[in-house]
Structures are given as structure tokens and as C-alpha cells.
Amino acid sequence: MKTANKEITAVSLVQAALEKAHKFQETHHIFTFLNDVEAIKKAAEIDERIKKGENVGRLAGVPYALKDNFLSPEGETTASAHILQGFTSPVTATAVEKLEKEGAIMIGRTNLDAFAHGSSTENSYFGPTKNSKDLERVAGGSSGGSAVAVALDIVSFATGTDTGGSIRQPATFNGIYGLKPTYGTVSRYGVVAMGSSTDCVGFFAQTPEDLNLLMEITAGQDPKDMTTLPDFYGKDNEKFNDPIKKIGIIKDFDNDAVAPSIRKALADKVEELKAKGHEIVELNMPALKYALAAYYIIVPAEVASNLSRHDGVRYGFRSDKSDNLNDLYENTRNEGFMSENKRRIMTGNFVLSSGFYDAYYLKAAKARTMIINEYDDAFEKCDFILTPVSPNPAFKLGEKVDDPVAMYLEDMMSVSVNLAGLPGLAIPAGETEDGLSLGLQLVGPRRSDADLLKFAAEMDKDSHAGSIDSHADIFGGKD
Ligand code: GLN
């Protein structure tokens, strides 16, 4: 990614990004806020420091886009929800702090499905973001704005969150890389909570190398987020030293529910891997068929709890139709949440209610354990697993938004990775005949994030150079 230096100023980088952002905003509706004033001011400060010969960091003057569910005082943090409109955060998310300490400059906040509930960015209070390849199709979701901002080369990276696929699926729908790290790798302090047992902070970029740099900068234990793991990112992982990898393929995902173009992209990638000498391992993972149902019980249960704090009293939007406290809560929540938010709150409270807890929540928790065990067994037999991200390429705007089950089904191959806390990397995998982006995901064991990126970088390099041997110097050999 292009950083500022004595020849290329941060102001010129930021100006160029903002110009593009404004232009594409009209057609693609990517941003909920554009940081015109602050971004230029910060860039000028960086240029001053460069002039003085100071070290301004590894992301000096790099413009980036921030998913609008990360808190920072620049612009309102709305999570694309009406109920958060008017909320300017007094705190800054740890991930944002770390990026900006290295000189990155936020040029805009990106659109998402309100509270990250969705797979298309159509559930945004501000209206949908359009796909980077086809204006009649969805951007994917929930981090649709971030994915499109990178795909259209407005910025070289953007932040995302992935609770059930929200980085990997929009990355795939727009032909770029997207990493959902191991659960607990990047601090979630200052990120609007969705499903706390699966929420992850991650990134979109054009290359695995850029993702690696972003992870080096942002990964690490944070006293403000007790779910962060002790630092591991980038430490040696001997398990992955052998250049010949065993790649698992999940037979249970090879069925008619998956579009032919995606099955072909997977088959082609498998052939490519075999030709390079990698070993393919077929996996039977029958518990994965419970993943979607388990996810849509566990995550709404957590959503119901996390969204209970939005009451119209403490922050954001407040309905003015009420003359007593109870009505204030009810009217604010009724007017402030989107219907998908309400659906999840109701589902979540239902599955947790005393009469139904055993039948739903407890069962889902047991299914989750089966899924975790199945993945752990699979990683005894292979290094990484290669699967589709979603069953279809980007679908038409409006096609599924009124059919929640059809929308949920789009997540059937991404959510198990979240339930098991594993890292998942979306990689581009060509295009359909109509020019829509295709992608696949590489899934690894917990803490293999850097190895996944390295393998993806090798695959990418191989597809240009055509050889498997020595890539020890990828990422500067410091894995
Ligand atoms: N599409 C999934 C859902 O709606 C995932 C969302 C996400 O990862 N934030 O729950």
C-alpha cells in the first residue's frame, strides 16, 4: 500500500481518496460519513512530521475506511441504525487507535446492515450499498461499504467486523481479500457489540501482504477487552513449515444448494493446488449441517442482550412521542431499530425464555460443541480447509431482503467458522461469466492467521510464477 514520504505527501493521498469517495458515493452509496475536514488536517500534520524527519509509522498517511460500528470521535458512530443517530463517541476503539498511531487516516465511515445484522447491507437505515461490479446487485454484508471502498480502490484497506461472515462474504462479492481472525486476536474494545461469543474485528485489502501488516499492527492482548488472547500473531508456528500443504475439502458442502459457478471455482482451485504438489484431503463433517440453525439461535440470544442498552435515554435517537418512561423505551426502540434488529431481539429472547431454553439455546450450544470438535478433528488431518464462502455470487438488490430465511441461508458456509472461533480468509477466485466476483475461504486452526495469509500470498505468487518452492521470504521471512 502506498504510504506518504517526502515525495508523495499524505495530503495528496488523502485528497485523492476523498475525491474518489465523493465520486463513487453518488453511484454506490458506500459511506455514512465522509471525514473531509479532519482527514486533511491530520494528513497535513503527518506531512509536517515527515518534513522534520520524524518516524510517522508503518501506515504513514494511508487513507482508510472505517466500518461505522467502530467508535471514534470523528463523525457519528451509527452502526447504520436510526437508534444511534446523533451519537458521537467519547472513546476510540483500540483497533482505530493502533492504526492511527501508525499514521493511517480515516477518510470515511462505511455503510453496513444496521448493527451488522444481515448479508447484503440492505438492512441499513441509510439504504443499501451497491456491488462494485454490478449496480443492480448487493455489496454483501454486513460490511458492504468497507468491501466496496477497497474493491473500487478508494482506499487500500478498510476495517470490518465478522460475526457470521460479514467480512468474508462481502470480500467475496467484490473480488478482494478479507480476513476474519481467530476469535480474540484483535481487540473489540470500542466496537458496537453484536454476538459477543463470535464477534471479530478484521480487515479488507487487495493483498494478503497488506492484511498481514494490518494484523501485525492491530493484533494483541488488550486490557480493555478481556476476550483478547495473549499475543501470538506472527510468532513461529512450526506446524506450517512444510511448503507442501494438506488442504481439506468439506464433502458435505458439495451439493446442489451451491451455485455451479462456485463449485467450479472450488474445483479449479483444487486442481491448481494439486498441480502444485499440495495434498487434498476429503473431510466428512456431518455436524456442520447444524451450524446455521445453531448460529441463528446463539447469536440472536446475544444480540437481544447486547441491544438492550439502547433505550433512548443514554445515547442516540430518542422518540419524542412519549409522556412516560415506559412509552419512551417502547417508542424509541420501535422507531429506532430496523425490522431485522427486532426480529433478532424477539428470537433471542424467545430462545432464552424459561420454557424454551432447553429446546433451543441449550441444544444450539451442544451443536456448537460438536462443530468445534469436528473442526479440531479435521485439523488433525489437514493444515487448512478450503470451502466456498457463500452458496451464491452477489444476488440482486431486493431479491432476498423480504425473506429472512433466504437471507440467512446465504450464511450457511461461513457461520461455522465463527462458532468454532477459527480464522477464515476470503480469497478472490475469478469471476462468473457475467463478470461477478467469485471467492473462496481458507480456514485454519486457531492462531494460524499469519500462516493462512502466508499460504494465500504463496498461492497468489504461484499463480503468476507457477512454482511451489522457496517462499521463505514472503512477509520478509519473519513469521
Ligand atoms: N450475515 C450474518 C448475520 O446476519 C453475519 C453478520 C455478521 O457477521 N455481522 O448474522
Short mmCIF file of C-alpha atoms and ligand atoms in Angstrom, two decimals:
data_model
loop_
_atom_site.label_atom_id
_atom_site.label_comp_id
_atom_site.label_asym_id
_atom_site.label_seq_id
_atom_site.Cartn_x
_atom_site.Cartn_y
_atom_site.Cartn_z
CA MET A 1 0.00 0.00 0.00
CA LYS A 2 1.13 3.49 -0.79
CA THR A 3 2.48 5.41 2.21
CA ALA A 4 3.41 9.08 2.38
CA ASN A 5 7.03 10.20 2.21
CA LYS A 6 8.98 13.27 1.18
CA GLU A 7 7.88 12.91 -2.46
CA ILE A 8 4.28 11.74 -2.03
CA THR A 9 2.50 13.82 0.59
CA ALA A 10 -0.15 12.49 2.94
CA VAL A 11 -2.36 15.39 1.88
CA SER A 12 -2.21 14.29 -1.76
CA LEU A 13 -3.04 10.68 -0.81
CA VAL A 14 -5.97 11.74 1.34
CA GLN A 15 -7.24 14.26 -1.19
CA ALA A 16 -7.20 11.66 -3.95
CA ALA A 17 -9.07 9.17 -1.74
CA LEU A 18 -11.67 11.73 -0.72
CA GLU A 19 -12.25 12.77 -4.32
CA LYS A 20 -12.84 9.17 -5.34
CA ALA A 21 -15.01 8.59 -2.29
CA HIS A 22 -17.28 11.51 -3.21
CA LYS A 23 -17.50 10.37 -6.81
CA PHE A 24 -18.40 6.77 -6.01
CA GLN A 25 -20.69 7.79 -3.17
CA GLU A 26 -23.17 9.05 -5.77
CA THR A 27 -23.32 5.74 -7.60
CA HIS A 28 -22.54 3.11 -4.93
CA HIS A 29 -23.58 4.71 -1.63
CA ILE A 30 -20.62 3.43 0.33
CA PHE A 31 -20.23 5.88 3.22
CA THR A 32 -22.35 7.07 6.11
CA PHE A 33 -19.91 9.92 6.77
CA LEU A 34 -17.00 11.48 4.89
CA ASN A 35 -14.23 12.88 7.03
CA ASP A 36 -13.27 15.76 4.69
CA VAL A 37 -12.03 18.27 7.24
CA GLU A 38 -10.33 16.15 9.90
CA ALA A 39 -8.65 13.82 7.39
CA ILE A 40 -6.92 16.66 5.55
CA LYS A 41 -5.91 18.25 8.84
CA LYS A 42 -4.34 15.02 10.06
CA ALA A 43 -2.60 14.48 6.73
CA ALA A 44 -1.05 17.95 6.91
CA GLU A 45 0.23 17.15 10.41
CA ILE A 46 1.83 13.97 9.12
CA ASP A 47 3.46 15.85 6.24
CA GLU A 48 4.92 18.30 8.74
CA ARG A 49 6.37 15.47 10.75
CA ILE A 50 7.81 13.83 7.62
CA LYS A 51 9.46 17.14 6.72
CA LYS A 52 11.07 17.20 10.14
CA GLY A 53 12.42 13.71 9.52
CA GLU A 54 10.26 12.09 12.23
CA ASN A 55 9.18 8.47 12.02
CA VAL A 56 5.48 8.64 11.29
CA GLY A 57 4.71 4.93 11.34
CA ARG A 58 4.13 2.00 9.05
CA LEU A 59 0.87 3.41 7.68
CA ALA A 60 2.08 6.97 7.20
CA GLY A 61 -0.68 8.96 5.54
CA VAL A 62 -2.52 5.86 4.30
CA PRO A 63 -6.21 6.69 3.83
CA TYR A 64 -8.57 4.02 5.15
CA ALA A 65 -12.28 3.43 5.58
CA LEU A 66 -13.84 2.56 8.93
CA LYS A 67 -16.92 0.39 9.24
CA ASP A 68 -19.46 2.54 11.01
CA ASN A 69 -19.65 0.28 14.04
CA PHE A 70 -16.20 1.31 15.33
CA LEU A 71 -16.28 4.06 17.92
CA SER A 72 -14.20 7.19 17.47
CA PRO A 73 -14.94 10.86 17.96
CA GLU A 74 -14.67 11.54 14.22
CA GLY A 75 -18.22 11.57 12.87
CA GLU A 76 -21.24 9.96 14.48
CA THR A 77 -20.97 6.22 15.11
CA THR A 78 -24.36 4.98 13.95
CA ALA A 79 -23.84 1.29 13.08
CA SER A 80 -26.19 2.32 10.22
CA ALA A 81 -29.05 2.28 12.72
CA HIS A 82 -31.54 5.08 13.32
CA ILE A 83 -31.36 4.48 17.07
CA LEU A 84 -27.70 5.56 17.15
CA GLN A 85 -28.16 8.66 15.03
CA GLY A 86 -26.76 11.70 16.76
CA PHE A 87 -24.28 9.65 18.79
CA THR A 88 -20.71 10.91 18.75
CA SER A 89 -18.45 8.66 20.75
CA PRO A 90 -16.24 10.00 23.51
CA VAL A 91 -13.99 6.91 23.21
CA THR A 92 -11.85 5.46 20.43
CA ALA A 93 -11.75 1.77 19.56
CA THR A 94 -8.41 0.12 20.31
CA ALA A 95 -8.06 -1.04 16.68
CA VAL A 96 -8.58 2.54 15.46
CA GLU A 97 -6.06 3.85 17.98
CA LYS A 98 -3.45 1.32 16.83
CA LEU A 99 -3.97 2.07 13.13
CA GLU A 100 -3.79 5.82 13.64
CA LYS A 101 -0.71 5.56 15.81
CA GLU A 102 0.98 4.16 12.69
CA GLY A 103 -0.18 7.14 10.65
CA ALA A 104 -3.36 5.78 8.98
CA ILE A 105 -6.04 8.39 8.24
CA MET A 106 -9.75 7.63 8.32
CA ILE A 107 -11.42 9.23 5.30
CA GLY A 108 -14.90 7.91 5.91
CA ARG A 109 -17.23 5.64 7.83
CA THR A 110 -18.75 2.85 5.80
CA ASN A 111 -22.29 1.59 5.49
CA LEU A 112 -23.42 -1.73 6.99
CA ASP A 113 -26.58 -3.63 7.79
CA ALA A 114 -27.86 -1.92 10.93
CA PHE A 115 -25.96 -3.38 13.91
CA ALA A 116 -24.28 -5.73 11.41
CA HIS A 117 -27.45 -7.85 11.12
CA GLY A 118 -27.54 -9.04 7.56
CA SER A 119 -25.76 -10.34 4.50
CA SER A 120 -26.38 -7.62 1.94
CA THR A 121 -26.11 -4.13 3.54
CA GLU A 122 -29.76 -3.66 2.60
CA ASN A 123 -30.79 -3.53 6.26
CA SER A 124 -29.04 -0.18 6.66
CA TYR A 125 -31.18 2.73 7.83
CA PHE A 126 -29.39 4.79 5.17
CA GLY A 127 -30.20 2.46 2.27
CA PRO A 128 -28.09 -0.19 0.54
CA THR A 129 -24.55 -0.04 -0.81
CA LYS A 130 -24.20 -1.24 -4.41
CA ASN A 131 -21.91 -4.00 -5.59
CA SER A 132 -18.60 -2.84 -7.08
CA LYS A 133 -19.11 -4.94 -10.22
CA ASP A 134 -22.82 -4.52 -10.83
CA LEU A 135 -25.00 -1.66 -9.60
CA GLU A 136 -28.09 -3.86 -9.56
CA ARG A 137 -26.57 -6.27 -7.09
CA VAL A 138 -25.87 -6.25 -3.38
CA ALA A 139 -22.49 -5.42 -1.91
CA GLY A 140 -22.77 -8.32 0.51
CA GLY A 141 -22.91 -7.73 4.20
CA SER A 142 -22.81 -6.71 6.76
CA SER A 143 -19.55 -4.82 5.96
CA GLY A 144 -20.70 -3.95 2.42
CA GLY A 145 -19.43 -0.38 2.42
CA SER A 146 -15.93 -1.35 3.53
CA ALA A 147 -15.63 -4.07 0.89
CA VAL A 148 -16.76 -1.79 -1.93
CA ALA A 149 -14.46 1.03 -0.77
CA VAL A 150 -11.47 -1.31 -1.15
CA ALA A 151 -12.70 -3.02 -4.32
CA LEU A 152 -13.11 0.36 -6.06
CA ASP A 153 -9.64 1.31 -4.87
CA ILE A 154 -10.86 4.34 -2.95
CA VAL A 155 -8.71 3.16 -0.05
CA SER A 156 -6.16 0.38 0.19
CA PHE A 157 -7.73 -1.06 3.32
CA ALA A 158 -10.87 -0.91 5.41
CA THR A 159 -11.94 -2.30 8.75
CA GLY A 160 -14.71 -4.83 9.16
CA THR A 161 -16.37 -7.00 11.75
CA ASP A 162 -17.27 -10.63 11.22
CA THR A 163 -19.79 -12.32 13.49
CA GLY A 164 -21.03 -14.86 10.97
CA GLY A 165 -19.40 -13.93 7.67
CA SER A 166 -19.58 -10.14 7.46
CA ILE A 167 -16.01 -9.71 6.25
CA ARG A 168 -15.58 -12.83 4.15
CA GLN A 169 -18.85 -12.66 2.21
CA PRO A 170 -18.66 -9.02 1.08
CA ALA A 171 -14.96 -9.52 0.26
CA THR A 172 -16.03 -12.40 -1.97
CA PHE A 173 -18.88 -10.44 -3.56
CA ASN A 174 -16.39 -7.74 -4.54
CA GLY A 175 -13.30 -9.75 -5.50
CA ILE A 176 -10.88 -8.79 -2.72
CA TYR A 177 -9.22 -10.37 0.33
CA GLY A 178 -10.93 -10.28 3.72
CA LEU A 179 -9.65 -11.75 6.96
CA LYS A 180 -11.73 -12.79 9.93
CA PRO A 181 -9.05 -13.55 12.52
CA THR A 182 -9.06 -16.15 15.27
CA TYR A 183 -11.59 -15.12 17.92
CA GLY A 184 -9.81 -12.85 20.39
CA THR A 185 -6.93 -11.74 18.14
CA VAL A 186 -7.83 -8.08 17.64
CA SER A 187 -9.38 -6.10 20.48
CA ARG A 188 -13.09 -5.35 20.19
CA TYR A 189 -12.92 -2.52 22.67
CA GLY A 190 -14.95 0.31 21.17
CA VAL A 191 -16.77 -1.82 18.60
CA VAL A 192 -20.57 -1.98 18.69
CA ALA A 193 -21.34 -5.45 20.02
CA MET A 194 -23.46 -7.91 18.05
CA GLY A 195 -22.86 -11.52 19.13
CA SER A 196 -20.15 -11.36 21.75
CA SER A 197 -19.12 -15.01 21.53
CA THR A 198 -18.33 -14.73 17.80
CA ASP A 199 -17.71 -11.02 17.03
CA CYS A 200 -14.27 -10.42 15.48
CA VAL A 201 -12.51 -7.35 14.15
CA GLY A 202 -10.76 -7.87 10.82
CA PHE A 203 -9.82 -6.19 7.55
CA PHE A 204 -10.33 -5.91 3.81
CA ALA A 205 -7.38 -5.37 1.47
CA GLN A 206 -6.19 -6.08 -2.05
CA THR A 207 -3.38 -8.41 -0.95
CA PRO A 208 -2.55 -10.89 1.84
CA GLU A 209 0.64 -8.92 2.49
CA ASP A 210 -1.38 -5.82 3.35
CA LEU A 211 -3.61 -7.88 5.64
CA ASN A 212 -0.54 -9.25 7.36
CA LEU A 213 0.75 -5.75 8.02
CA LEU A 214 -2.61 -4.70 9.44
CA MET A 215 -2.64 -7.72 11.71
CA GLU A 216 0.90 -7.07 12.91
CA ILE A 217 -0.26 -3.60 13.87
CA THR A 218 -3.60 -4.39 15.48
CA ALA A 219 -3.37 -7.91 16.95
CA GLY A 220 -2.62 -8.32 20.61
CA GLN A 221 -3.94 -8.58 24.10
CA ASP A 222 -5.86 -5.54 25.32
CA PRO A 223 -6.66 -4.98 28.97
CA LYS A 224 -9.84 -3.25 27.80
CA ASP A 225 -11.12 -6.43 26.10
CA MET A 226 -10.95 -9.45 28.37
CA THR A 227 -11.62 -11.83 25.46
CA THR A 228 -8.34 -10.96 23.71
CA LEU A 229 -5.80 -13.77 23.58
CA PRO A 230 -2.23 -13.46 24.82
CA ASP A 231 -0.09 -12.12 21.95
CA PHE A 232 0.61 -14.77 19.35
CA TYR A 233 0.34 -13.14 15.95
CA GLY A 234 3.46 -13.56 13.87
CA LYS A 235 5.19 -15.95 16.26
CA ASP A 236 6.74 -19.09 14.78
CA ASN A 237 4.34 -21.89 14.03
CA GLU A 238 6.44 -24.88 13.02
CA LYS A 239 3.40 -26.91 12.05
CA PHE A 240 3.25 -24.93 8.80
CA ASN A 241 6.91 -25.04 7.77
CA ASP A 242 6.47 -27.71 5.12
CA PRO A 243 5.80 -25.97 1.78
CA ILE A 244 3.58 -28.89 0.75
CA LYS A 245 0.27 -28.37 2.48
CA LYS A 246 -2.59 -30.75 3.21
CA ILE A 247 -5.76 -28.99 2.17
CA GLY A 248 -9.09 -30.26 3.44
CA ILE A 249 -12.22 -30.15 1.31
CA ILE A 250 -15.57 -30.49 3.06
CA LYS A 251 -17.61 -33.05 1.15
CA ASP A 252 -20.78 -32.01 2.98
CA PHE A 253 -20.62 -28.60 1.26
CA ASP A 254 -20.54 -30.10 -2.22
CA ASN A 255 -24.25 -30.07 -3.00
CA ASP A 256 -26.92 -28.53 -5.22
CA ALA A 257 -27.50 -25.63 -2.86
CA VAL A 258 -24.20 -24.22 -4.07
CA ALA A 259 -24.20 -22.36 -7.41
CA PRO A 260 -22.38 -24.16 -10.27
CA SER A 261 -20.02 -21.19 -10.74
CA ILE A 262 -18.85 -21.53 -7.13
CA ARG A 263 -18.49 -25.30 -7.29
CA LYS A 264 -16.41 -24.84 -10.41
CA ALA A 265 -14.24 -22.17 -8.78
CA LEU A 266 -13.58 -24.58 -5.92
CA ALA A 267 -12.86 -27.50 -8.26
CA ASP A 268 -10.47 -25.34 -10.30
CA LYS A 269 -8.63 -24.20 -7.18
CA VAL A 270 -8.32 -27.81 -6.03
CA GLU A 271 -6.78 -28.76 -9.38
CA GLU A 272 -4.42 -25.81 -9.15
CA LEU A 273 -3.33 -26.86 -5.66
CA LYS A 274 -2.84 -30.48 -6.72
CA ALA A 275 -0.79 -29.41 -9.72
CA LYS A 276 1.49 -27.53 -7.36
CA GLY A 277 2.03 -30.63 -5.29
CA HIS A 278 -0.30 -29.96 -2.39
CA GLU A 279 -2.27 -32.85 -0.99
CA ILE A 280 -6.07 -32.79 -0.96
CA VAL A 281 -7.86 -34.43 1.98
CA GLU A 282 -11.59 -35.12 1.83
CA LEU A 283 -13.39 -34.39 5.06
CA ASN A 284 -16.73 -35.63 6.34
CA MET A 285 -18.12 -33.07 8.73
CA PRO A 286 -21.77 -34.01 9.37
CA ALA A 287 -22.23 -31.66 12.34
CA LEU A 288 -21.80 -28.67 10.02
CA LYS A 289 -25.39 -29.10 8.90
CA TYR A 290 -26.44 -27.79 12.33
CA ALA A 291 -24.25 -24.70 12.10
CA LEU A 292 -26.75 -22.32 10.56
CA ALA A 293 -29.54 -23.22 13.00
CA ALA A 294 -27.17 -23.08 15.97
CA TYR A 295 -25.83 -19.71 14.83
CA TYR A 296 -29.32 -18.23 14.37
CA ILE A 297 -30.16 -19.24 17.95
CA ILE A 298 -26.93 -18.34 19.74
CA VAL A 299 -26.26 -15.02 18.00
CA PRO A 300 -29.80 -13.62 18.39
CA ALA A 301 -29.66 -14.58 22.08
CA GLU A 302 -26.52 -12.47 22.41
CA VAL A 303 -27.98 -9.72 20.22
CA ALA A 304 -31.06 -9.48 22.45
CA SER A 305 -28.81 -8.89 25.42
CA ASN A 306 -26.38 -6.51 23.68
CA LEU A 307 -29.13 -4.35 22.18
CA SER A 308 -30.96 -3.94 25.49
CA ARG A 309 -28.71 -0.96 26.27
CA HIS A 310 -30.31 1.13 23.53
CA ASP A 311 -33.16 2.76 25.41
CA GLY A 312 -33.29 6.33 24.13
CA VAL A 313 -32.11 7.62 27.48
CA ARG A 314 -28.36 7.36 27.33
CA TYR A 315 -27.37 7.95 23.72
CA GLY A 316 -28.54 8.36 20.16
CA PHE A 317 -32.07 8.80 18.94
CA ARG A 318 -34.99 9.35 21.32
CA SER A 319 -38.62 9.20 20.24
CA ASP A 320 -40.49 12.36 21.14
CA LYS A 321 -43.89 10.70 21.11
CA SER A 322 -43.92 9.62 24.76
CA ASP A 323 -45.04 11.15 28.02
CA ASN A 324 -43.84 8.40 30.37
CA LEU A 325 -40.67 6.32 30.70
CA ASN A 326 -42.11 3.03 29.56
CA ASP A 327 -43.52 4.54 26.38
CA LEU A 328 -40.20 6.28 25.81
CA TYR A 329 -38.40 2.93 25.79
CA GLU A 330 -41.03 1.30 23.63
CA ASN A 331 -41.39 4.06 21.08
CA THR A 332 -37.65 4.68 20.83
CA ARG A 333 -36.89 1.01 20.26
CA ASN A 334 -39.83 0.58 17.91
CA GLU A 335 -38.87 3.56 15.76
CA GLY A 336 -35.11 3.22 16.16
CA PHE A 337 -34.48 -0.44 15.28
CA MET A 338 -34.84 -1.93 11.79
CA SER A 339 -37.17 -4.90 11.42
CA GLU A 340 -34.21 -7.32 11.22
CA ASN A 341 -32.92 -5.96 14.55
CA LYS A 342 -36.34 -6.51 16.10
CA ARG A 343 -36.60 -9.99 14.64
CA ARG A 344 -33.32 -10.94 16.32
CA ILE A 345 -34.26 -9.37 19.65
CA MET A 346 -37.51 -11.32 19.66
CA THR A 347 -35.89 -14.58 18.54
CA GLY A 348 -33.14 -14.14 21.11
CA ASN A 349 -35.48 -13.52 24.00
CA PHE A 350 -37.67 -16.41 22.90
CA VAL A 351 -34.84 -18.98 22.76
CA LEU A 352 -33.61 -17.85 26.17
CA SER A 353 -37.03 -17.82 27.83
CA SER A 354 -37.51 -20.35 30.61
CA GLY A 355 -39.88 -22.68 28.75
CA PHE A 356 -37.75 -22.85 25.60
CA TYR A 357 -34.18 -22.56 26.81
CA ASP A 358 -33.52 -26.31 26.84
CA ALA A 359 -35.15 -26.90 23.49
CA TYR A 360 -33.31 -24.13 21.68
CA TYR A 361 -30.38 -22.39 23.35
CA LEU A 362 -29.02 -25.41 25.16
CA LYS A 363 -29.35 -27.61 22.08
CA ALA A 364 -27.62 -24.99 19.95
CA ALA A 365 -24.79 -24.77 22.48
CA LYS A 366 -24.36 -28.56 22.28
CA ALA A 367 -24.37 -28.46 18.48
CA ARG A 368 -21.71 -25.76 18.68
CA THR A 369 -19.50 -28.07 20.74
CA MET A 370 -19.95 -30.82 18.14
CA ILE A 371 -18.92 -28.38 15.41
CA ILE A 372 -15.85 -27.27 17.37
CA ASN A 373 -14.82 -30.90 17.91
CA GLU A 374 -15.35 -31.71 14.26
CA TYR A 375 -13.07 -28.87 13.16
CA ASP A 376 -10.45 -29.84 15.74
CA ASP A 377 -10.50 -33.42 14.38
CA ALA A 378 -10.29 -32.11 10.82
CA PHE A 379 -7.16 -30.13 11.64
CA GLU A 380 -5.51 -33.35 12.79
CA LYS A 381 -5.81 -34.49 9.17
CA CYS A 382 -5.04 -31.29 7.26
CA ASP A 383 -3.36 -27.89 7.57
CA PHE A 384 -6.08 -25.70 6.11
CA ILE A 385 -9.59 -26.19 4.80
CA LEU A 386 -10.78 -24.70 1.52
CA THR A 387 -14.52 -24.04 1.13
CA PRO A 388 -16.88 -21.67 -0.59
CA VAL A 389 -17.78 -18.56 1.42
CA SER A 390 -21.38 -18.36 0.27
CA PRO A 391 -23.63 -20.53 -1.87
CA ASN A 392 -24.22 -17.79 -4.48
CA PRO A 393 -22.36 -14.89 -6.02
CA ALA A 394 -23.80 -11.40 -5.33
CA PHE A 395 -27.57 -11.54 -5.64
CA LYS A 396 -29.90 -8.81 -6.93
CA LEU A 397 -30.86 -5.89 -4.70
CA GLY A 398 -34.30 -6.63 -3.26
CA GLU A 399 -34.13 -10.33 -4.11
CA LYS A 400 -33.88 -11.64 -0.55
CA VAL A 401 -34.40 -8.69 1.74
CA ASP A 402 -38.04 -9.52 2.47
CA ASP A 403 -37.33 -13.21 3.00
CA PRO A 404 -35.22 -13.57 6.17
CA VAL A 405 -34.76 -17.32 5.80
CA ALA A 406 -33.45 -16.97 2.24
CA MET A 407 -31.05 -14.29 3.52
CA TYR A 408 -29.92 -16.49 6.44
CA LEU A 409 -29.26 -19.38 4.06
CA GLU A 410 -26.61 -17.26 2.36
CA ASP A 411 -24.56 -17.66 5.55
CA MET A 412 -24.57 -21.45 5.60
CA MET A 413 -20.89 -21.87 4.82
CA SER A 414 -19.46 -19.00 6.82
CA VAL A 415 -21.04 -19.23 10.27
CA SER A 416 -19.45 -22.49 11.47
CA VAL A 417 -16.03 -20.79 11.32
CA ASN A 418 -17.30 -18.18 13.79
CA LEU A 419 -18.94 -20.72 16.07
CA ALA A 420 -15.60 -22.51 16.32
CA GLY A 421 -13.56 -19.29 16.74
CA LEU A 422 -11.32 -20.12 13.77
CA PRO A 423 -9.57 -17.75 11.38
CA GLY A 424 -11.12 -17.55 7.91
CA LEU A 425 -9.61 -15.79 4.93
CA ALA A 426 -11.66 -14.90 1.88
CA ILE A 427 -9.56 -15.08 -1.27
CA PRO A 428 -10.60 -13.96 -4.76
CA ALA A 429 -11.32 -16.85 -7.16
CA GLY A 430 -12.12 -15.38 -10.55
CA GLU A 431 -15.41 -14.26 -11.97
CA THR A 432 -18.68 -15.64 -13.28
CA GLU A 433 -19.49 -15.41 -16.98
CA ASP A 434 -21.42 -12.22 -16.15
CA GLY A 435 -18.40 -10.62 -14.53
CA LEU A 436 -19.46 -11.10 -10.90
CA SER A 437 -16.70 -11.76 -8.39
CA LEU A 438 -16.14 -15.23 -7.01
CA GLY A 439 -14.25 -16.12 -3.86
CA LEU A 440 -13.35 -18.99 -1.59
CA GLN A 441 -12.30 -19.19 2.01
CA LEU A 442 -9.26 -20.74 3.61
CA VAL A 443 -9.93 -21.79 7.18
CA GLY A 444 -7.16 -22.69 9.60
CA PRO A 445 -6.77 -23.89 13.16
CA ARG A 446 -6.93 -21.27 15.91
CA ARG A 447 -3.90 -18.93 15.88
CA SER A 448 -2.87 -19.88 12.32
CA ASP A 449 -3.87 -16.46 10.97
CA ALA A 450 -0.40 -15.45 9.78
CA ASP A 451 0.13 -18.89 8.23
CA LEU A 452 -3.15 -18.60 6.32
CA LEU A 453 -2.10 -15.24 4.94
CA LYS A 454 1.29 -16.56 4.03
CA PHE A 455 -0.19 -19.52 2.22
CA ALA A 456 -2.60 -17.24 0.35
CA ALA A 457 0.31 -14.99 -0.62
CA GLU A 458 2.20 -18.01 -1.91
CA MET A 459 -0.80 -19.18 -3.91
CA ASP A 460 -1.16 -15.73 -5.40
CA LYS A 461 2.53 -15.55 -6.24
CA ASP A 462 2.44 -19.06 -7.70
CA SER A 463 -0.47 -18.19 -9.94
CA HIS A 464 1.83 -15.58 -11.51
CA ALA A 465 5.12 -17.51 -11.27
CA GLY A 466 3.86 -21.12 -11.37
CA SER A 467 6.16 -22.75 -8.85
CA ILE A 468 5.84 -24.04 -5.32
CA ASP A 469 9.37 -23.79 -3.99
CA SER A 470 11.05 -21.43 -1.64
CA HIS A 471 8.80 -18.63 -0.44
CA ALA A 472 10.68 -18.21 2.79
CA ASP A 473 11.00 -14.52 2.12
CA ILE A 474 7.26 -13.89 1.88
CA PHE A 475 6.42 -11.33 4.56
CA GLY A 476 10.13 -10.73 4.95
CA GLY A 477 10.67 -14.23 6.40
CA LYS A 478 9.68 -13.07 9.85
CA ASP A 479 6.75 -15.39 10.56
N1 GLN B 1 -24.96 -12.47 7.85
C1 GLN B 1 -24.74 -12.87 9.21
C2 GLN B 1 -25.86 -12.37 10.09
O1 GLN B 1 -26.67 -11.65 9.60
C3 GLN B 1 -23.41 -12.39 9.70
C4 GLN B 1 -23.39 -10.97 10.13
C5 GLN B 1 -22.06 -10.53 10.65
O2 GLN B 1 -21.07 -11.25 10.54
N2 GLN B 1 -22.08 -9.39 11.29
O3 GLN B 1 -25.91 -12.69 11.24
#
